[in-house]
Amino acid sequence: MCDQTFMAATFGPCDSCSKPSPLMNIYIKNEATNYCSLCVEMMACQGLQKGETLESLKRESETLKKKLEEERNKLNDVELHQVAEKVEVLSALSIKTRRVLKGHGNKVLCMDWCKDKRRMVSSSQDGKVIVWDAFTLNKEHGVPLPCTWVLACAYAPSGCAIACGGLDNKCSVIPLSLDKNENLAAKKKSVAMHTNYVSGCSFTNSDMQLLTSSGDGTCALWDVESGQLLQSFHGHTADVLSLDLAPSETGNTFVSGGCDMKANVWDMRSGQNIQSFESHESDINCVKYYPSGDAFASASDDATCRFYDLRADREVAVYQKDSIIFGASTCDFSLSGRLLFAGYNDYTINVWDVLKGTRATILFGHENRVSRVRVSPDGTALGSASWDSTLRVWA
Amino acid sequence: MTIRNVLRDHGQRYRPRMACLKKAEKVVLEMQDPATGVKLQPQRLVITTIPHAITGEDIVAWLADRFQIDAQEARSFGSMLVALGYIYPIQDHKRLVVKPDASLYRFQTPYFWPTQQWPVEDTDYAIYLAKRNIRKKGILELHEQEQYNRLHKWMNHKWDFIVMQAKEQYRAAKERKKPDRVVFDCQERAYWVVHRPPPGTVSAMDYGLERLIDPNAHEAKTPDDYERIMIFTQQSIMRPRVKSSVSIGALVKYCATYKGHDPFLSKCLPSNPWLTDDVTYWALNMPNVEIPTKMRVERWTFSFGELLSDPRGRDDFRLFLKKEFSGENLAFWEGCEDLKWGTAATMKEKAEQIYKTFLARGAPRWINIDGKTMEITVKGLKHPHRYVLDAAQTHIYMLMKKDSYGRYLKSPVFKETMKKAVCPEEHKFSDSQLEQNARNRRPSLSPIIIRQQEQEQKAKMAASAPVDITQVMSKLSKQGKEAPPRRTSVKND
């Protein structure tokens, strides 16, 4: 099991105020303690102490950051491409468009696959959310939402509901129904309430919980039935653009990426930020876990995708090329994790060999930015959504 | 003070999101190098010759050579340079693409590059349209005419100024030499095609929604910010980490293990439904199918997590545990999962129920956990929250993983399943068969119906069968879930 957080105490009496609450594991003068989030904040907000100035604090934090880098480098005994030399070269890939889904009238901003491996939900700039059977190209449900720019949509694990949100600052869950005449928009239920646009949403292992990321700089975990906020995640200093849940079955973590160029890993139980990676030079548009849950990739406006190893706690690969100057807006791994599909703002999808760091192939077809790529749950196909108002299925 | 028209400020403030502009500039400067750049040619008009034109094929060839890419990618890259406005087509000026033939293009003058410091203002556009109107009435296209009328209404208060500017520019232009005038007209026209694109065309300047943070603004940090950073960094330093060779080795090994199961790297048996329009692969791999495929069973041997996350694998494991009389471990684990991911309203009751069934002294399905974990759990249950059973759940998970899982893989139950597992033959469709498959695509059962059926089955079981939930689950799995279902009579166990 990769998840190091499972052994940590995440709920109980706070060492400072003794109230039972979610706990953050921090260190005060190298001593491990468990504080509730309020006590941590109070510790941080004590203002300038005697003998401290803003400059001295800045220098102190820089020193600590250097120390962190040193610690990370101590265990850096080999590079990914060195280990990958022994791996056999990929044979030539032949990936073509197998389906083109037309029906949106405007930019398609997001898509998600259903667990049944053939249905998908997509949302667009004009507020329309459509559920398709991508195999037969049938549109099964269409929900017009009152807001424009529906930036996030997700399919529930049971396949019986969808979640969507965007510029309305909310994320709503809509139960799907077989009755064609039923007005699905009327049954829409607002679950998440943020103070700014919702950029990403995902169900956890069941239909009952929803994880959202927002332009207000926070992520949040919600109970769908009651709309109650179960946990909020603070730490980003700018818009959070994307999130992804860890795939391990004891998965208690998720990763988020934002406009502060940081990718943060969070413990869902306590709200604590446990790891942070800051090597991108621009906004991070998308983060996605490696299938084993021990690593993740990020796609950014600086035209690179990067690969981070969570156990070694560092960046292990950068996927870039001279001829790629446009930002990457989305990425996803194939089932084995050997291929990384990344959609770019120059209307192409580049397929990277994750281990060797080279580009395996490039997919043309879309006529505007690729806003989202997702591999189907059984790995048989790649779905892509684009600003040219179509979705494509590649295999 | 002019009111900055923020909505149309396409890339002018050089947002890092348009970082591509600076990179494109570098490439364009290289392309204009007299020694190593793209070959220049003169453009011949009726009597005048205008120098410094380049052909589409030369652009593509130069880019392909410079970046070591194939012609299609070079053409795509070239088209992006045209879409951004660094190169403009001389013929067919409204289509911002690179045609890989003898079509002529020219480099845009830096004055009209998208990264210049001044924003693209409607006032300038109005002056431009007015100027063209003066030169020849009726020359404006339909969309330009509509824009002109709109601007005239909106900018009525300064229309005299605009007309005066337009006349002035028109007069100044007449004083230029003809070649210069033609070139400048082309440049200006290209600039406006990029920044005021005709309706229905794709604009590379469109970068979507503004993000809240302004990357050019420098945010001063407060002492609190530094304190927070330090608390986080301190915690980060103390976190245990692993040697790179170990963790990278594991990542590489994962790829190798799953390579045969990745449809992009190996063949799907019998065939990938998206390639042949035949859904046998999906039918054979339904979540609760009676007889799994060999590939699926092989995946269960990769890790305990794989076995548990596959419903069919979990059922098999449950059967094995029942034979060993240790089914309560898995049942407890499933109860904990239900608690963690379930709805908040019933959380307390669920926690109590699980405690009564599995943990309390003399419980009907008592599980064996060590004293310390039991102590933590009982203490936590005084203030039940969704993660109160985490410690116990992890303990039981590790127990199953380290002990039961290994025995399961050597057990008769598993060997039997492995023996019965199917390995389908690869499909070999002819072209006409493929066409027929494509015509015969059928919709599948909606997940809503499947869930309704499962709920009906569960309700029936609960009504007539004994309370033991594991019996219910294994019965459900034995019936299989291929669609359409036939209503069978409920068998009593």
mmCIF file with all atom_site columns, N, CA and C in Angstrom, chain A residues 206-233:
data_model
loop_
_atom_site.group_PDB
_atom_site.id
_atom_site.type_symbol
_atom_site.label_atom_id
_atom_site.label_alt_id
_atom_site.label_comp_id
_atom_site.label_asym_id
_atom_site.label_entity_id
_atom_site.label_seq_id
_atom_site.pdbx_PDB_ins_code
_atom_site.Cartn_x
_atom_site.Cartn_y
_atom_site.Cartn_z
_atom_site.occupancy
_atom_site.B_iso_or_equiv
_atom_site.pdbx_formal_charge
_atom_site.auth_seq_id
_atom_site.auth_comp_id
_atom_site.auth_asym_id
_atom_site.auth_atom_id
_atom_site.pdbx_PDB_model_num
ATOM 1  N N  . SER A 1 206 ? -18.527 6.607  -3.563 1.00 0.00 ? 206 SER A N  1
ATOM 2  C CA . SER A 1 206 ? -19.965 6.354  -3.611 1.00 0.00 ? 206 SER A CA 1
ATOM 3  C C  . SER A 1 206 ? -20.667 7.588  -4.134 1.00 0.00 ? 206 SER A C  1
ATOM 4  N N  . ASP A 1 207 ? -21.975 7.476  -4.311 1.00 0.00 ? 207 ASP A N  1
ATOM 5  C CA . ASP A 1 207 ? -22.775 8.609  -4.796 1.00 0.00 ? 207 ASP A CA 1
ATOM 6  C C  . ASP A 1 207 ? -23.009 9.640  -3.711 1.00 0.00 ? 207 ASP A C  1
ATOM 7  N N  . MET A 1 208 ? -22.574 9.331  -2.479 1.00 0.00 ? 208 MET A N  1
ATOM 8  C CA . MET A 1 208 ? -23.007 10.175 -1.362 1.00 0.00 ? 208 MET A CA 1
ATOM 9  C C  . MET A 1 208 ? -22.082 11.319 -1.030 1.00 0.00 ? 208 MET A C  1
ATOM 10 N N  . GLN A 1 209 ? -20.883 11.323 -1.598 1.00 0.00 ? 209 GLN A N  1
ATOM 11 C CA . GLN A 1 209 ? -19.945 12.389 -1.263 1.00 0.00 ? 209 GLN A CA 1
ATOM 12 C C  . GLN A 1 209 ? -19.375 12.987 -2.526 1.00 0.00 ? 209 GLN A C  1
ATOM 13 N N  . LEU A 1 210 ? -19.158 14.279 -2.468 1.00 0.00 ? 210 LEU A N  1
ATOM 14 C CA . LEU A 1 210 ? -18.678 15.016 -3.630 1.00 0.00 ? 210 LEU A CA 1
ATOM 15 C C  . LEU A 1 210 ? -17.491 15.870 -3.220 1.00 0.00 ? 210 LEU A C  1
ATOM 16 N N  . LEU A 1 211 ? -16.443 15.824 -4.036 1.00 0.00 ? 211 LEU A N  1
ATOM 17 C CA . LEU A 1 211 ? -15.261 16.630 -3.772 1.00 0.00 ? 211 LEU A CA 1
ATOM 18 C C  . LEU A 1 211 ? -15.195 17.707 -4.851 1.00 0.00 ? 211 LEU A C  1
ATOM 19 N N  . THR A 1 212 ? -15.036 18.971 -4.456 1.00 0.00 ? 212 THR A N  1
ATOM 20 C CA . THR A 1 212 ? -15.013 20.048 -5.453 1.00 0.00 ? 212 THR A CA 1
ATOM 21 C C  . THR A 1 212 ? -13.795 20.941 -5.264 1.00 0.00 ? 212 THR A C  1
ATOM 22 N N  . SER A 1 213 ? -13.380 21.567 -6.381 1.00 0.00 ? 213 SER A N  1
ATOM 23 C CA . SER A 1 213 ? -12.295 22.553 -6.308 1.00 0.00 ? 213 SER A CA 1
ATOM 24 C C  . SER A 1 213 ? -12.835 23.848 -6.881 1.00 0.00 ? 213 SER A C  1
ATOM 25 N N  . SER A 1 214 ? -12.327 24.963 -6.404 1.00 0.00 ? 214 SER A N  1
ATOM 26 C CA . SER A 1 214 ? -12.949 26.226 -6.806 1.00 0.00 ? 214 SER A CA 1
ATOM 27 C C  . SER A 1 214 ? -11.945 27.336 -7.055 1.00 0.00 ? 214 SER A C  1
ATOM 28 N N  . GLY A 1 215 ? -12.399 28.350 -7.785 1.00 0.00 ? 215 GLY A N  1
ATOM 29 C CA . GLY A 1 215 ? -11.590 29.524 -8.048 1.00 0.00 ? 215 GLY A CA 1
ATOM 30 C C  . GLY A 1 215 ? -11.322 30.337 -6.802 1.00 0.00 ? 215 GLY A C  1
ATOM 31 N N  . ASP A 1 216 ? -12.038 30.038 -5.712 1.00 0.00 ? 216 ASP A N  1
ATOM 32 C CA . ASP A 1 216 ? -11.808 30.795 -4.478 1.00 0.00 ? 216 ASP A CA 1
ATOM 33 C C  . ASP A 1 216 ? -10.593 30.265 -3.725 1.00 0.00 ? 216 ASP A C  1
ATOM 34 N N  . GLY A 1 217 ? -9.884  29.282 -4.318 1.00 0.00 ? 217 GLY A N  1
ATOM 35 C CA . GLY A 1 217 ? -8.637  28.817 -3.717 1.00 0.00 ? 217 GLY A CA 1
ATOM 36 C C  . GLY A 1 217 ? -8.791  27.646 -2.764 1.00 0.00 ? 217 GLY A C  1
ATOM 37 N N  . THR A 1 218 ? -10.003 27.129 -2.603 1.00 0.00 ? 218 THR A N  1
ATOM 38 C CA . THR A 1 218 ? -10.190 26.014 -1.682 1.00 0.00 ? 218 THR A CA 1
ATOM 39 C C  . THR A 1 218 ? -10.743 24.797 -2.404 1.00 0.00 ? 218 THR A C  1
ATOM 40 N N  . CYS A 1 219 ? -10.583 23.636 -1.751 1.00 0.00 ? 219 CYS A N  1
ATOM 41 C CA . CYS A 1 219 ? -11.289 22.434 -2.177 1.00 0.00 ? 219 CYS A CA 1
ATOM 42 C C  . CYS A 1 219 ? -12.213 22.077 -1.030 1.00 0.00 ? 219 CYS A C  1
ATOM 43 N N  . ALA A 1 220 ? -13.242 21.292 -1.287 1.00 0.00 ? 220 ALA A N  1
ATOM 44 C CA . ALA A 1 220 ? -14.166 20.946 -0.215 1.00 0.00 ? 220 ALA A CA 1
ATOM 45 C C  . ALA A 1 220 ? -14.796 19.590 -0.454 1.00 0.00 ? 220 ALA A C  1
ATOM 46 N N  . LEU A 1 221 ? -15.105 18.901 0.641  1.00 0.00 ? 221 LEU A N  1
ATOM 47 C CA . LEU A 1 221 ? -15.781 17.601 0.582  1.00 0.00 ? 221 LEU A CA 1
ATOM 48 C C  . LEU A 1 221 ? -17.186 17.796 1.137  1.00 0.00 ? 221 LEU A C  1
ATOM 49 N N  . TRP A 1 222 ? -18.197 17.351 0.378  1.00 0.00 ? 222 TRP A N  1
ATOM 50 C CA . TRP A 1 222 ? -19.594 17.603 0.740  1.00 0.00 ? 222 TRP A CA 1
ATOM 51 C C  . TRP A 1 222 ? -20.372 16.307 0.865  1.00 0.00 ? 222 TRP A C  1
ATOM 52 N N  . ASP A 1 223 ? -21.369 16.324 1.756  1.00 0.00 ? 223 ASP A N  1
ATOM 53 C CA . ASP A 1 223 ? -22.321 15.221 1.834  1.00 0.00 ? 223 ASP A CA 1
ATOM 54 C C  . ASP A 1 223 ? -23.459 15.560 0.873  1.00 0.00 ? 223 ASP A C  1
ATOM 55 N N  . VAL A 1 224 ? -23.711 14.671 -0.083 1.00 0.00 ? 224 VAL A N  1
ATOM 56 C CA . VAL A 1 224 ? -24.655 15.006 -1.147 1.00 0.00 ? 224 VAL A CA 1
ATOM 57 C C  . VAL A 1 224 ? -26.081 15.172 -0.628 1.00 0.00 ? 224 VAL A C  1
ATOM 58 N N  . GLU A 1 225 ? -26.484 14.259 0.238  1.00 0.00 ? 225 GLU A N  1
ATOM 59 C CA . GLU A 1 225 ? -27.889 14.289 0.664  1.00 0.00 ? 225 GLU A CA 1
ATOM 60 C C  . GLU A 1 225 ? -28.233 15.551 1.417  1.00 0.00 ? 225 GLU A C  1
ATOM 61 N N  . SER A 1 226 ? -27.366 15.971 2.323  1.00 0.00 ? 226 SER A N  1
ATOM 62 C CA . SER A 1 226 ? -27.715 17.119 3.156  1.00 0.00 ? 226 SER A CA 1
ATOM 63 C C  . SER A 1 226 ? -27.067 18.410 2.676  1.00 0.00 ? 226 SER A C  1
ATOM 64 N N  . GLY A 1 227 ? -26.067 18.320 1.783  1.00 0.00 ? 227 GLY A N  1
ATOM 65 C CA . GLY A 1 227 ? -25.371 19.519 1.351  1.00 0.00 ? 227 GLY A CA 1
ATOM 66 C C  . GLY A 1 227 ? -24.399 20.016 2.399  1.00 0.00 ? 227 GLY A C  1
ATOM 67 N N  . GLN A 1 228 ? -24.158 19.194 3.436  1.00 0.00 ? 228 GLN A N  1
ATOM 68 C CA . GLN A 1 228 ? -23.287 19.619 4.526  1.00 0.00 ? 228 GLN A CA 1
ATOM 69 C C  . GLN A 1 228 ? -21.829 19.599 4.075  1.00 0.00 ? 228 GLN A C  1
ATOM 70 N N  . LEU A 1 229 ? -21.081 20.604 4.533  1.00 0.00 ? 229 LEU A N  1
ATOM 71 C CA . LEU A 1 229 ? -19.649 20.644 4.264  1.00 0.00 ? 229 LEU A CA 1
ATOM 72 C C  . LEU A 1 229 ? -18.964 19.717 5.252  1.00 0.00 ? 229 LEU A C  1
ATOM 73 N N  . LEU A 1 230 ? -18.333 18.650 4.762  1.00 0.00 ? 230 LEU A N  1
ATOM 74 C CA . LEU A 1 230 ? -17.698 17.702 5.663  1.00 0.00 ? 230 LEU A CA 1
ATOM 75 C C  . LEU A 1 230 ? -16.270 18.122 6.001  1.00 0.00 ? 230 LEU A C  1
ATOM 76 N N  . GLN A 1 231 ? -15.561 18.663 5.020  1.00 0.00 ? 231 GLN A N  1
ATOM 77 C CA . GLN A 1 231 ? -14.172 19.047 5.246  1.00 0.00 ? 231 GLN A CA 1
ATOM 78 C C  . GLN A 1 231 ? -13.785 20.064 4.200  1.00 0.00 ? 231 GLN A C  1
ATOM 79 N N  . SER A 1 232 ? -13.027 21.080 4.606  1.00 0.00 ? 232 SER A N  1
ATOM 80 C CA . SER A 1 232 ? -12.535 22.023 3.604  1.00 0.00 ? 232 SER A CA 1
ATOM 81 C C  . SER A 1 232 ? -11.018 21.998 3.613  1.00 0.00 ? 232 SER A C  1
ATOM 82 N N  . PHE A 1 233 ? -10.428 22.351 2.486  1.00 0.00 ? 233 PHE A N  1
ATOM 83 C CA . PHE A 1 233 ? -8.993  22.220 2.318  1.00 0.00 ? 233 PHE A CA 1
ATOM 84 C C  . PHE A 1 233 ? -8.408  23.564 1.906  1.00 0.00 ? 233 PHE A C  1
#
